[in-house]
PDB file of C-alpha atoms in Angstrom:
ATOM      1  CA  MET A  14      11.665  -3.708  34.765  1.00 88.00           C
ATOM      2  CA  LYS A  15       9.380  -1.161  33.811  1.00 96.00           C
ATOM      3  CA  PRO A  16       6.390  -0.544  36.121  1.00 98.00           C
ATOM      4  CA  THR A  17       2.551  -1.204  35.233  1.00 98.00           C
ATOM      5  CA  LEU A  18      -0.214   1.117  35.165  1.00 98.00           C
ATOM      6  CA  TYR A  19      -3.205  -0.377  36.856  1.00 98.00           C
ATOM      7  CA  VAL A  20      -6.468   1.573  35.863  1.00 97.00           C
ATOM      8  CA  LEU A  21      -9.614   1.066  37.963  1.00 95.00           C
ATOM      9  CA  ALA A  22     -12.273   1.188  35.646  1.00 91.00           C
ATOM     10  CA  ALA A  23     -14.842  -1.320  36.819  1.00 87.00           C
ATOM     11  CA  GLY A  24     -17.184   1.574  37.703  1.00 76.00           C
ATOM     12  CA  MET A  25     -17.843   2.267  34.152  1.00 62.00           C
ATOM     13  CA  GLY A  26     -20.992   0.919  32.872  1.00 49.00           C
ATOM     14  CA  SER A  27     -22.200  -0.487  29.558  1.00 41.00           C
ATOM     15  CA  ARG A  28     -24.073   2.717  28.426  1.00 39.00           C
ATOM     16  CA  TYR A  29     -21.519   4.955  27.444  1.00 40.00           C
ATOM     17  CA  GLY A  30     -23.315   8.065  26.804  1.00 44.00           C
ATOM     18  CA  GLY A  31     -23.701   9.460  30.313  1.00 48.00           C
ATOM     19  CA  LEU A  32     -20.356   8.174  31.725  1.00 57.00           C
ATOM     20  CA  LYS A  33     -17.750  10.930  32.692  1.00 60.00           C
ATOM     21  CA  GLN A  34     -15.091   8.288  32.285  1.00 69.00           C
ATOM     22  CA  LEU A  35     -15.704   8.255  28.652  1.00 76.00           C
ATOM     23  CA  ASP A  36     -16.753  11.905  28.216  1.00 84.00           C
ATOM     24  CA  GLN A  37     -14.703  13.373  25.289  1.00 89.00           C
ATOM     25  CA  LEU A  38     -13.177  16.353  26.744  1.00 93.00           C
ATOM     26  CA  GLY A  39      -9.998  16.794  24.706  1.00 96.00           C
ATOM     27  CA  PRO A  40     -10.040  18.847  21.483  1.00 96.00           C
ATOM     28  CA  ASN A  41      -9.834  15.596  19.242  1.00 95.00           C
ATOM     29  CA  GLY A  42     -12.411  13.540  21.521  1.00 92.00           C
ATOM     30  CA  GLU A  43      -9.829  12.393  24.148  1.00 94.00           C
ATOM     31  CA  THR A  44     -11.044  11.190  27.527  1.00 91.00           C
ATOM     32  CA  ILE A  45      -9.447  11.950  30.788  1.00 93.00           C
ATOM     33  CA  MET A  46      -8.272   8.293  30.934  1.00 93.00           C
ATOM     34  CA  ASP A  47      -6.267   8.833  27.576  1.00 96.00           C
ATOM     35  CA  TYR A  48      -4.294  11.643  29.029  1.00 97.00           C
ATOM     36  CA  SER A  49      -3.186   9.524  32.093  1.00 97.00           C
ATOM     37  CA  ILE A  50      -2.253   6.492  29.536  1.00 97.00           C
ATOM     38  CA  TYR A  51      -0.230   8.978  27.584  1.00 98.00           C
ATOM     39  CA  ASP A  52       1.530  10.488  30.480  1.00 98.00           C
ATOM     40  CA  ALA A  53       2.303   7.212  32.020  1.00 98.00           C
ATOM     41  CA  ILE A  54       3.980   5.952  28.591  1.00 98.00           C
ATOM     42  CA  LYS A  55       6.000   9.168  28.681  1.00 97.00           C
ATOM     43  CA  SER A  56       6.998   8.611  32.239  1.00 98.00           C
ATOM     44  CA  GLY A  57       8.439   5.161  31.741  1.00 98.00           C
ATOM     45  CA  PHE A  58       5.559   2.818  32.292  1.00 98.00           C
ATOM     46  CA  GLY A  59       5.687  -0.472  30.212  1.00 98.00           C
ATOM     47  CA  LYS A  60       2.260  -1.862  30.205  1.00 98.00           C
ATOM     48  CA  VAL A  61      -1.324  -0.983  31.149  1.00 98.00           C
ATOM     49  CA  VAL A  62      -3.938  -3.255  32.877  1.00 98.00           C
ATOM     50  CA  PHE A  63      -7.528  -2.497  33.129  1.00 96.00           C
ATOM     51  CA  VAL A  64      -9.818  -3.797  35.621  1.00 96.00           C
ATOM     52  CA  ILE A  65     -13.396  -3.828  34.204  1.00 93.00           C
ATOM     53  CA  ARG A  66     -16.637  -5.639  34.593  1.00 90.00           C
ATOM     54  CA  HIS A  67     -17.536  -8.676  32.312  1.00 89.00           C
ATOM     55  CA  ASP A  68     -20.667  -7.159  31.031  1.00 84.00           C
ATOM     56  CA  PHE A  69     -19.199  -4.450  28.931  1.00 83.00           C
ATOM     57  CA  GLU A  70     -15.884  -6.316  27.726  1.00 88.00           C
ATOM     58  CA  GLN A  71     -16.723  -6.052  24.172  1.00 87.00           C
ATOM     59  CA  ASP A  72     -17.618  -2.526  24.018  1.00 82.00           C
ATOM     60  CA  PHE A  73     -14.533  -1.807  26.108  1.00 86.00           C
ATOM     61  CA  ARG A  74     -12.339  -3.645  23.842  1.00 89.00           C
ATOM     62  CA  GLU A  75     -13.716  -2.116  20.635  1.00 86.00           C
ATOM     63  CA  LYS A  76     -14.052   1.631  21.831  1.00 83.00           C
ATOM     64  CA  VAL A  77     -11.323   1.967  24.431  1.00 87.00           C
ATOM     65  CA  LEU A  78      -8.484  -0.636  24.046  1.00 91.00           C
ATOM     66  CA  SER A  79      -8.384  -0.443  20.106  1.00 91.00           C
ATOM     67  CA  LYS A  80      -6.792   3.327  20.502  1.00 93.00           C
ATOM     68  CA  TYR A  81      -3.879   2.123  22.330  1.00 95.00           C
ATOM     69  CA  GLU A  82      -2.931  -0.599  20.110  1.00 91.00           C
ATOM     70  CA  GLY A  83       0.834  -0.162  18.870  1.00 93.00           C
ATOM     71  CA  HIS A  84       1.482   2.305  21.607  1.00 96.00           C
ATOM     72  CA  VAL A  85       1.517   0.128  24.782  1.00 97.00           C
ATOM     73  CA  PRO A  86       0.980  -3.490  25.771  1.00 97.00           C
ATOM     74  CA  VAL A  87      -2.451  -3.756  27.370  1.00 97.00           C
ATOM     75  CA  GLU A  88      -4.214  -6.423  29.436  1.00 96.00           C
ATOM     76  CA  VAL A  89      -7.761  -6.598  30.988  1.00 96.00           C
ATOM     77  CA  VAL A  90      -8.825  -8.445  34.083  1.00 97.00           C
ATOM     78  CA  PHE A  91     -12.293  -8.345  35.628  1.00 97.00           C
ATOM     79  CA  GLN A  92     -14.007  -7.474  39.034  1.00 96.00           C
ATOM     80  CA  SER A  93     -17.271  -9.219  39.889  1.00 95.00           C
ATOM     81  CA  THR A  94     -19.063  -9.669  43.049  1.00 96.00           C
ATOM     82  CA  ASP A  95     -18.554 -13.513  43.259  1.00 96.00           C
ATOM     83  CA  ALA A  96     -14.892 -13.319  42.767  1.00 97.00           C
ATOM     84  CA  LEU A  97     -14.196 -14.445  46.402  1.00 98.00           C
ATOM     85  CA  PRO A  98     -11.627 -16.559  47.987  1.00 97.00           C
ATOM     86  CA  GLU A  99     -12.478 -20.276  48.425  1.00 96.00           C
ATOM     87  CA  GLY A 100     -15.112 -20.999  51.015  1.00 96.00           C
ATOM     88  CA  TYR A 101     -17.088 -17.671  50.628  1.00 97.00           C
ATOM     89  CA  THR A 102     -20.148 -17.229  48.772  1.00 97.00           C
ATOM     90  CA  CYS A 103     -21.423 -13.828  47.693  1.00 97.00           C
ATOM     91  CA  PRO A 104     -24.897 -12.938  49.427  1.00 96.00           C
ATOM     92  CA  ALA A 105     -27.743 -13.154  46.852  1.00 94.00           C
ATOM     93  CA  ASP A 106     -28.724  -9.473  47.733  1.00 92.00           C
ATOM     94  CA  ARG A 107     -25.078  -8.095  47.088  1.00 92.00           C
ATOM     95  CA  SER A 108     -25.008  -5.659  44.251  1.00 89.00           C
ATOM     96  CA  LYS A 109     -22.344  -3.186  45.234  1.00 90.00           C
ATOM     97  CA  PRO A 110     -18.842  -3.942  44.207  1.00 92.00           C
ATOM     98  CA  TRP A 111     -16.525  -5.061  47.025  1.00 96.00           C
ATOM     99  CA  GLY A 112     -14.349  -1.872  46.731  1.00 94.00           C
ATOM    100  CA  THR A 113     -11.153  -0.593  45.272  1.00 95.00           C
ATOM    101  CA  ASN A 114      -8.771  -2.947  47.045  1.00 97.00           C
ATOM    102  CA  HIS A 115     -10.917  -5.870  45.821  1.00 98.00           C
ATOM    103  CA  ALA A 116     -10.316  -4.444  42.476  1.00 97.00           C
ATOM    104  CA  VAL A 117      -6.646  -4.410  42.966  1.00 98.00           C
ATOM    105  CA  LEU A 118      -6.757  -8.055  43.825  1.00 98.00           C
ATOM    106  CA  MET A 119      -8.170  -8.958  40.443  1.00 98.00           C
ATOM    107  CA  ALA A 120      -4.606  -8.288  38.828  1.00 98.00           C
ATOM    108  CA  LYS A 121      -2.717 -10.726  41.048  1.00 98.00           C
ATOM    109  CA  ASN A 122      -2.016 -13.259  38.217  1.00 97.00           C
ATOM    110  CA  VAL A 123      -0.997 -10.771  35.473  1.00 98.00           C
ATOM    111  CA  ILE A 124       1.029  -8.075  37.476  1.00 98.00           C
ATOM    112  CA  LYS A 125       4.538  -9.239  38.525  1.00 97.00           C
ATOM    113  CA  GLU A 126       6.386  -5.954  38.655  1.00 97.00           C
ATOM    114  CA  PRO A 127       5.848  -2.683  40.529  1.00 98.00           C
ATOM    115  CA  PHE A 128       2.749  -0.894  39.710  1.00 98.00           C
ATOM    116  CA  ALA A 129       0.861   2.218  40.130  1.00 98.00           C
ATOM    117  CA  VAL A 130      -2.960   2.379  40.783  1.00 98.00           C
ATOM    118  CA  ILE A 131      -5.068   5.308  39.371  1.00 97.00           C
ATOM    119  CA  ASN A 132      -8.798   6.013  38.993  1.00 93.00           C
ATOM    120  CA  ALA A 133      -9.926   6.074  35.358  1.00 91.00           C
ATOM    121  CA  ASP A 134     -11.760   9.488  35.487  1.00 87.00           C
ATOM    122  CA  ASP A 135      -9.097  11.727  37.264  1.00 91.00           C
ATOM    123  CA  PHE A 136      -6.560  13.841  35.485  1.00 95.00           C
ATOM    124  CA  TYR A 137      -3.234  13.570  37.476  1.00 97.00           C
ATOM    125  CA  GLY A 138      -0.690  15.414  35.166  1.00 97.00           C
ATOM    126  CA  ARG A 139       2.488  14.411  33.868  1.00 97.00           C
ATOM    127  CA  ASN A 140       4.649  15.261  36.824  1.00 98.00           C
ATOM    128  CA  ALA A 141       2.596  12.842  39.187  1.00 98.00           C
ATOM    129  CA  PHE A 142       3.409  10.020  36.807  1.00 98.00           C
ATOM    130  CA  GLU A 143       7.073  10.929  36.490  1.00 98.00           C
ATOM    131  CA  VAL A 144       7.604  10.956  40.077  1.00 98.00           C
ATOM    132  CA  ILE A 145       5.972   7.641  40.952  1.00 98.00           C
ATOM    133  CA  ALA A 146       7.567   6.105  37.888  1.00 98.00           C
ATOM    134  CA  LYS A 147      10.975   7.091  39.399  1.00 98.00           C
ATOM    135  CA  GLU A 148      10.157   5.642  42.869  1.00 98.00           C
ATOM    136  CA  LEU A 149       8.727   2.434  41.377  1.00 98.00           C
ATOM    137  CA  LEU A 150      11.999   1.798  39.173  1.00 96.00           C
ATOM    138  CA  ARG A 151      14.280   1.876  42.175  1.00 95.00           C
ATOM    139  CA  GLU A 152      15.402  -1.084  43.753  1.00 92.00           C
ATOM    140  CA  HIS A 153      13.082  -2.790  46.406  1.00 92.00           C
ATOM    141  CA  ASP A 154      14.652  -5.200  48.669  1.00 89.00           C
ATOM    142  CA  ARG A 155      12.050  -5.596  51.244  1.00 94.00           C
ATOM    143  CA  LYS A 156       8.429  -6.235  51.497  1.00 96.00           C
ATOM    144  CA  GLY A 157       5.937  -3.317  52.185  1.00 98.00           C
ATOM    145  CA  ASP A 158       7.943  -0.664  50.584  1.00 98.00           C
ATOM    146  CA  TYR A 159       5.282   1.412  48.884  1.00 98.00           C
ATOM    147  CA  CYS A 160       4.493   4.936  47.809  1.00 98.00           C
ATOM    148  CA  MET A 161       1.679   7.385  46.873  1.00 98.00           C
ATOM    149  CA  VAL A 162       1.601  10.674  45.372  1.00 98.00           C
ATOM    150  CA  GLY A 163       0.471  13.286  47.631  1.00 97.00           C
ATOM    151  CA  PHE A 164      -1.197  16.169  45.732  1.00 97.00           C
ATOM    152  CA  ARG A 165      -1.074  19.618  47.308  1.00 97.00           C
ATOM    153  CA  VAL A 166      -4.602  20.251  48.195  1.00 97.00           C
ATOM    154  CA  GLY A 167      -4.508  23.820  46.593  1.00 97.00           C
ATOM    155  CA  ASN A 168      -3.846  21.839  43.236  1.00 96.00           C
ATOM    156  CA  THR A 169      -7.011  19.772  43.712  1.00 96.00           C
ATOM    157  CA  MET A 170      -9.857  22.406  44.150  1.00 94.00           C
ATOM    158  CA  THR A 171     -12.871  23.461  42.151  1.00 90.00           C
ATOM    159  CA  GLU A 172     -14.551  26.859  42.111  1.00 90.00           C
ATOM    160  CA  ASN A 173     -18.000  25.300  41.716  1.00 89.00           C
ATOM    161  CA  GLY A 174     -18.290  23.795  45.017  1.00 91.00           C
ATOM    162  CA  THR A 175     -16.711  21.674  47.794  1.00 92.00           C
ATOM    163  CA  VAL A 176     -14.632  18.405  47.498  1.00 91.00           C
ATOM    164  CA  ALA A 177     -13.933  15.409  49.678  1.00 89.00           C
ATOM    165  CA  ARG A 178     -10.304  14.706  50.067  1.00 92.00           C
ATOM    166  CA  GLY A 179      -8.109  12.139  51.960  1.00 90.00           C
ATOM    167  CA  VAL A 180      -5.836  14.543  53.827  1.00 94.00           C
ATOM    168  CA  CYS A 181      -2.392  12.851  54.624  1.00 95.00           C
ATOM    169  CA  GLU A 182      -0.996  12.759  57.894  1.00 95.00           C
ATOM    170  CA  THR A 183       3.000  12.265  57.572  1.00 96.00           C
ATOM    171  CA  LYS A 184       6.165  11.837  59.456  1.00 96.00           C
ATOM    172  CA  ASP A 185       9.750  12.145  58.060  1.00 97.00           C
ATOM    173  CA  GLY A 186       8.029  11.931  54.435  1.00 96.00           C
ATOM    174  CA  LEU A 187       6.251   8.715  55.377  1.00 98.00           C
ATOM    175  CA  LEU A 188       2.485   8.234  55.514  1.00 98.00           C
ATOM    176  CA  THR A 189       1.008   7.788  59.096  1.00 97.00           C
ATOM    177  CA  GLY A 190      -2.553   8.129  58.240  1.00 93.00           C
ATOM    178  CA  VAL A 191      -5.082   9.422  55.820  1.00 90.00           C
ATOM    179  CA  VAL A 192      -8.218  11.300  57.330  1.00 89.00           C
ATOM    180  CA  GLU A 193     -11.174  11.687  55.013  1.00 86.00           C
ATOM    181  CA  ARG A 194     -12.257  15.308  55.059  1.00 90.00           C
ATOM    182  CA  THR A 195     -15.603  16.276  53.141  1.00 84.00           C
ATOM    183  CA  SER A 196     -16.839  19.688  52.281  1.00 89.00           C
ATOM    184  CA  ILE A 197     -13.380  21.251  51.595  1.00 96.00           C
ATOM    185  CA  GLY A 198     -13.892  24.439  49.976  1.00 95.00           C
ATOM    186  CA  TYR A 199     -12.945  28.158  49.631  1.00 96.00           C
ATOM    187  CA  ASP A 200     -13.942  30.826  52.082  1.00 95.00           C
ATOM    188  CA  LYS A 201     -14.817  34.445  50.903  1.00 93.00           C
ATOM    189  CA  ASP A 202     -11.235  35.303  50.955  1.00 95.00           C
ATOM    190  CA  HIS A 203     -10.292  32.368  48.927  1.00 95.00           C
ATOM    191  CA  ASN A 204      -8.496  30.453  51.803  1.00 97.00           C
ATOM    192  CA  ILE A 205      -9.008  26.559  51.867  1.00 97.00           C
ATOM    193  CA  GLU A 206     -11.306  25.454  54.745  1.00 96.00           C
ATOM    194  CA  PHE A 207     -13.258  22.572  56.096  1.00 94.00           C
ATOM    195  CA  THR A 208     -15.510  21.623  59.072  1.00 89.00           C
ATOM    196  CA  ASP A 209     -13.977  19.097  61.337  1.00 88.00           C
ATOM    197  CA  GLU A 210     -15.743  16.330  63.284  1.00 87.00           C
ATOM    198  CA  ASN A 211     -16.651  18.630  66.122  1.00 89.00           C
ATOM    199  CA  GLY A 212     -18.294  21.084  63.534  1.00 89.00           C
ATOM    200  CA  GLN A 213     -15.330  23.684  63.960  1.00 92.00           C
ATOM    201  CA  ILE A 214     -14.270  25.422  60.739  1.00 93.00           C
ATOM    202  CA  GLN A 215     -10.485  24.616  60.156  1.00 94.00           C
ATOM    203  CA  ASN A 216      -8.160  26.076  57.523  1.00 95.00           C
ATOM    204  CA  LEU A 217      -6.051  23.969  55.434  1.00 96.00           C
ATOM    205  CA  ASP A 218      -2.458  24.976  53.954  1.00 96.00           C
ATOM    206  CA  PRO A 219      -2.629  24.908  50.219  1.00 97.00           C
ATOM    207  CA  LYS A 220       0.379  22.639  50.281  1.00 96.00           C
ATOM    208  CA  THR A 221      -1.028  20.033  52.620  1.00 96.00           C
ATOM    209  CA  PRO A 222      -0.861  16.629  50.662  1.00 96.00           C
ATOM    210  CA  VAL A 223      -3.915  14.744  49.930  1.00 96.00           C
ATOM    211  CA  SER A 224      -4.701  11.371  48.464  1.00 94.00           C
ATOM    212  CA  MET A 225      -6.297  11.311  44.899  1.00 95.00           C
ATOM    213  CA  ASN A 226      -5.843   7.463  44.789  1.00 94.00           C
ATOM    214  CA  LEU A 227      -2.400   7.387  43.030  1.00 97.00           C
ATOM    215  CA  TRP A 228      -0.579   4.411  44.854  1.00 98.00           C
ATOM    216  CA  GLY A 229       2.437   2.629  44.082  1.00 98.00           C
ATOM    217  CA  PHE A 230       3.046  -1.002  45.251  1.00 98.00           C
ATOM    218  CA  THR A 231       5.294  -4.033  44.641  1.00 98.00           C
ATOM    219  CA  PRO A 232       3.569  -7.465  43.930  1.00 98.00           C
ATOM    220  CA  ASP A 233       3.903  -8.441  47.736  1.00 98.00           C
ATOM    221  CA  TYR A 234       0.950  -6.227  48.211  1.00 98.00           C
ATOM    222  CA  PHE A 235      -1.302  -8.741  46.840  1.00 98.00           C
ATOM    223  CA  ASP A 236      -0.425 -11.272  49.253  1.00 98.00           C
ATOM    224  CA  PHE A 237      -1.140  -8.548  52.157  1.00 98.00           C
ATOM    225  CA  SER A 238      -4.527  -7.840  50.391  1.00 98.00           C
ATOM    226  CA  GLU A 239      -5.658 -11.504  50.434  1.00 98.00           C
ATOM    227  CA  ARG A 240      -4.923 -11.808  53.904  1.00 98.00           C
ATOM    228  CA  GLU A 241      -6.801  -8.573  54.767  1.00 98.00           C
ATOM    229  CA  PHE A 242      -9.684  -9.316  52.342  1.00 98.00           C
ATOM    230  CA  VAL A 243     -10.514 -12.591  54.473  1.00 98.00           C
ATOM    231  CA  LYS A 244     -10.698 -10.684  57.573  1.00 98.00           C
ATOM    232  CA  PHE A 245     -12.849  -8.218  55.943  1.00 98.00           C
ATOM    233  CA  LEU A 246     -15.193 -11.001  54.753  1.00 98.00           C
ATOM    234  CA  ASP A 247     -15.377 -12.724  58.084  1.00 98.00           C
ATOM    235  CA  LYS A 248     -16.609  -9.392  59.459  1.00 97.00           C
ATOM    236  CA  ASP A 249     -18.493  -7.808  56.711  1.00 97.00           C
ATOM    237  CA  LEU A 250     -19.494 -10.535  54.119  1.00 97.00           C
ATOM    238  CA  ASN A 251     -23.379  -9.944  54.972  1.00 96.00           C
ATOM    239  CA  THR A 252     -23.009  -6.268  55.362  1.00 96.00           C
ATOM    240  CA  PRO A 253     -24.659  -4.968  52.048  1.00 92.00           C
ATOM    241  CA  LYS A 254     -22.740  -1.550  51.573  1.00 91.00           C
ATOM    242  CA  ALA A 255     -19.373  -2.425  53.214  1.00 94.00           C
ATOM    243  CA  GLU A 256     -16.479  -2.070  50.887  1.00 94.00           C
ATOM    244  CA  PHE A 257     -12.755  -3.109  50.973  1.00 96.00           C
ATOM    245  CA  PHE A 258     -10.884   0.144  50.192  1.00 94.00           C
ATOM    246  CA  ILE A 259      -7.096   0.542  49.441  1.00 95.00           C
ATOM    247  CA  PRO A 260      -6.707   3.117  52.580  1.00 92.00           C
ATOM    248  CA  LEU A 261      -8.222   0.481  54.782  1.00 92.00           C
ATOM    249  CA  VAL A 262      -5.439  -1.955  54.064  1.00 96.00           C
ATOM    250  CA  ILE A 263      -2.758   0.681  53.997  1.00 96.00           C
ATOM    251  CA  ASP A 264      -3.742   1.777  57.431  1.00 94.00           C
ATOM    252  CA  THR A 265      -3.588  -1.663  58.752  1.00 96.00           C
ATOM    253  CA  LEU A 266      -0.157  -2.400  57.292  1.00 97.00           C
ATOM    254  CA  ILE A 267       1.124   0.914  58.565  1.00 97.00           C
ATOM    255  CA  ARG A 268      -0.049   0.292  62.136  1.00 96.00           C
ATOM    256  CA  ASN A 269       1.178  -3.209  62.185  1.00 97.00           C
ATOM    257  CA  GLY A 270       4.627  -2.179  60.970  1.00 97.00           C
ATOM    258  CA  GLU A 271       4.531  -4.226  58.023  1.00 98.00           C
ATOM    259  CA  ALA A 272       4.605  -1.454  55.334  1.00 98.00           C
ATOM    260  CA  THR A 273       5.788   1.973  54.974  1.00 98.00           C
ATOM    261  CA  VAL A 274       4.351   4.305  52.345  1.00 98.00           C
ATOM    262  CA  LYS A 275       6.386   7.341  51.097  1.00 98.00           C
ATOM    263  CA  VAL A 276       4.293  10.317  50.331  1.00 98.00           C
ATOM    264  CA  LEU A 277       5.784  11.843  46.912  1.00 98.00           C
ATOM    265  CA  ASP A 278       5.193  15.397  46.215  1.00 97.00           C
ATOM    266  CA  THR A 279       4.154  16.752  43.008  1.00 97.00           C
ATOM    267  CA  ASP A 280       3.375  20.082  41.216  1.00 96.00           C
ATOM    268  CA  SER A 281       0.803  18.587  38.753  1.00 97.00           C
ATOM    269  CA  ARG A 282      -2.695  20.061  39.021  1.00 94.00           C
ATOM    270  CA  TRP A 283      -5.465  17.747  39.450  1.00 93.00           C
ATOM    271  CA  PHE A 284      -8.680  18.140  37.702  1.00 87.00           C
ATOM    272  CA  GLY A 285     -11.920  16.257  36.960  1.00 84.00           C
ATOM    273  CA  VAL A 286     -15.581  16.768  36.418  1.00 84.00           C
ATOM    274  CA  THR A 287     -16.903  16.910  40.000  1.00 81.00           C
ATOM    275  CA  TYR A 288     -19.676  19.312  39.183  1.00 83.00           C
ATOM    276  CA  ALA A 289     -21.397  19.438  35.820  1.00 84.00           C
ATOM    277  CA  GLN A 290     -20.347  23.235  35.892  1.00 88.00           C
ATOM    278  CA  ASP A 291     -16.631  21.921  35.759  1.00 89.00           C
ATOM    279  CA  ARG A 292     -16.750  20.409  32.495  1.00 91.00           C
ATOM    280  CA  GLN A 293     -16.225  23.402  30.352  1.00 93.00           C
ATOM    281  CA  GLY A 294     -13.291  24.378  32.449  1.00 92.00           C
ATOM    282  CA  VAL A 295     -11.619  21.031  32.067  1.00 93.00           C
ATOM    283  CA  VAL A 296     -12.084  21.348  28.168  1.00 96.00           C
ATOM    284  CA  ASP A 297     -10.688  24.740  28.085  1.00 96.00           C
ATOM    285  CA  LYS A 298      -7.687  23.410  30.110  1.00 96.00           C
ATOM    286  CA  PHE A 299      -6.955  20.541  27.795  1.00 97.00           C
ATOM    287  CA  ALA A 300      -7.263  22.740  24.839  1.00 97.00           C
ATOM    288  CA  GLU A 301      -4.740  25.089  26.231  1.00 97.00           C
ATOM    289  CA  LEU A 302      -2.317  21.970  27.186  1.00 97.00           C
ATOM    290  CA  HIS A 303      -2.608  21.008  23.465  1.00 98.00           C
ATOM    291  CA  ARG A 304      -2.038  24.603  22.241  1.00 97.00           C
ATOM    292  CA  GLU A 305       1.043  24.874  24.576  1.00 97.00           C
ATOM    293  CA  GLY A 306       2.527  21.655  22.913  1.00 97.00           C
ATOM    294  CA  VAL A 307       2.218  19.478  26.120  1.00 96.00           C
ATOM    295  CA  TYR A 308       0.171  17.232  24.252  1.00 98.00           C
ATOM    296  CA  PRO A 309       0.055  16.312  20.527  1.00 97.00           C
ATOM    297  CA  SER A 310      -3.139  16.354  18.375  1.00 94.00           C
ATOM    298  CA  PRO A 311      -4.399  13.834  18.137  1.00 92.00           C
ATOM    299  CA  LEU A 312      -3.070  12.226  21.348  1.00 93.00           C
ATOM    300  CA  PHE A 313      -2.929   8.576  19.947  1.00 91.00           C
TER     301      PHE A 313
END
């Protein structure tokens, strides 16, 4: 059974003009999301599911989904703040979404096969999809047998400022934890460094794996997520800015011994528009990839 690609796109709004998810960066007006879907199809994914908000469904179907017709089956699910388990009511002053793992939960009724989760606005590269597709296609004979793509931090940097990355801690190829590091950047000698929680400058090996939110799950992850979401709500239902993130659930499952997460290496170079100054560099990279024949023109 081919795996499914699950695209987190609920953060997109109804006004497309200023949204980087729909910014036309390719030479034929392609968005970053278009490249992810093209690469996923080439790597063996058999379906794409988007999670969006109800308020821009019509525009999304007309401006986004229409281009994939005839290329891959597509489904849409919806994330909303009132999508809560029975017995829970969304506080009236809650406007912030419940987070990435709540978004994942929205697909429980439409995804019945192994699946990968990605952000809509990150370029992951063909090899990243190839390595996670291969892992998702193998036989899974137990619950909690998950994976993630660990990008080499040196392949995720920008020359235009610092970045925040989830630095992976591993043992024997398995994830033991993800530590969020902010202000990762280059020093004057182009070494990668960050400031730790004690205010000390630390160096990072360019090959250090970091999470770019490319996860691989089997459908049993939905059951774990439902259980953990209830715990989250019991604690933070009335905390306006609290969010139910994927790493929060993963960390709990690893600590409980209920799941293992294999960290998959990739030589793909991530890029995205973290800063306005990044945009032209991304446009140039896509143009080069088309010239080299990595991608056809137009993409779809």
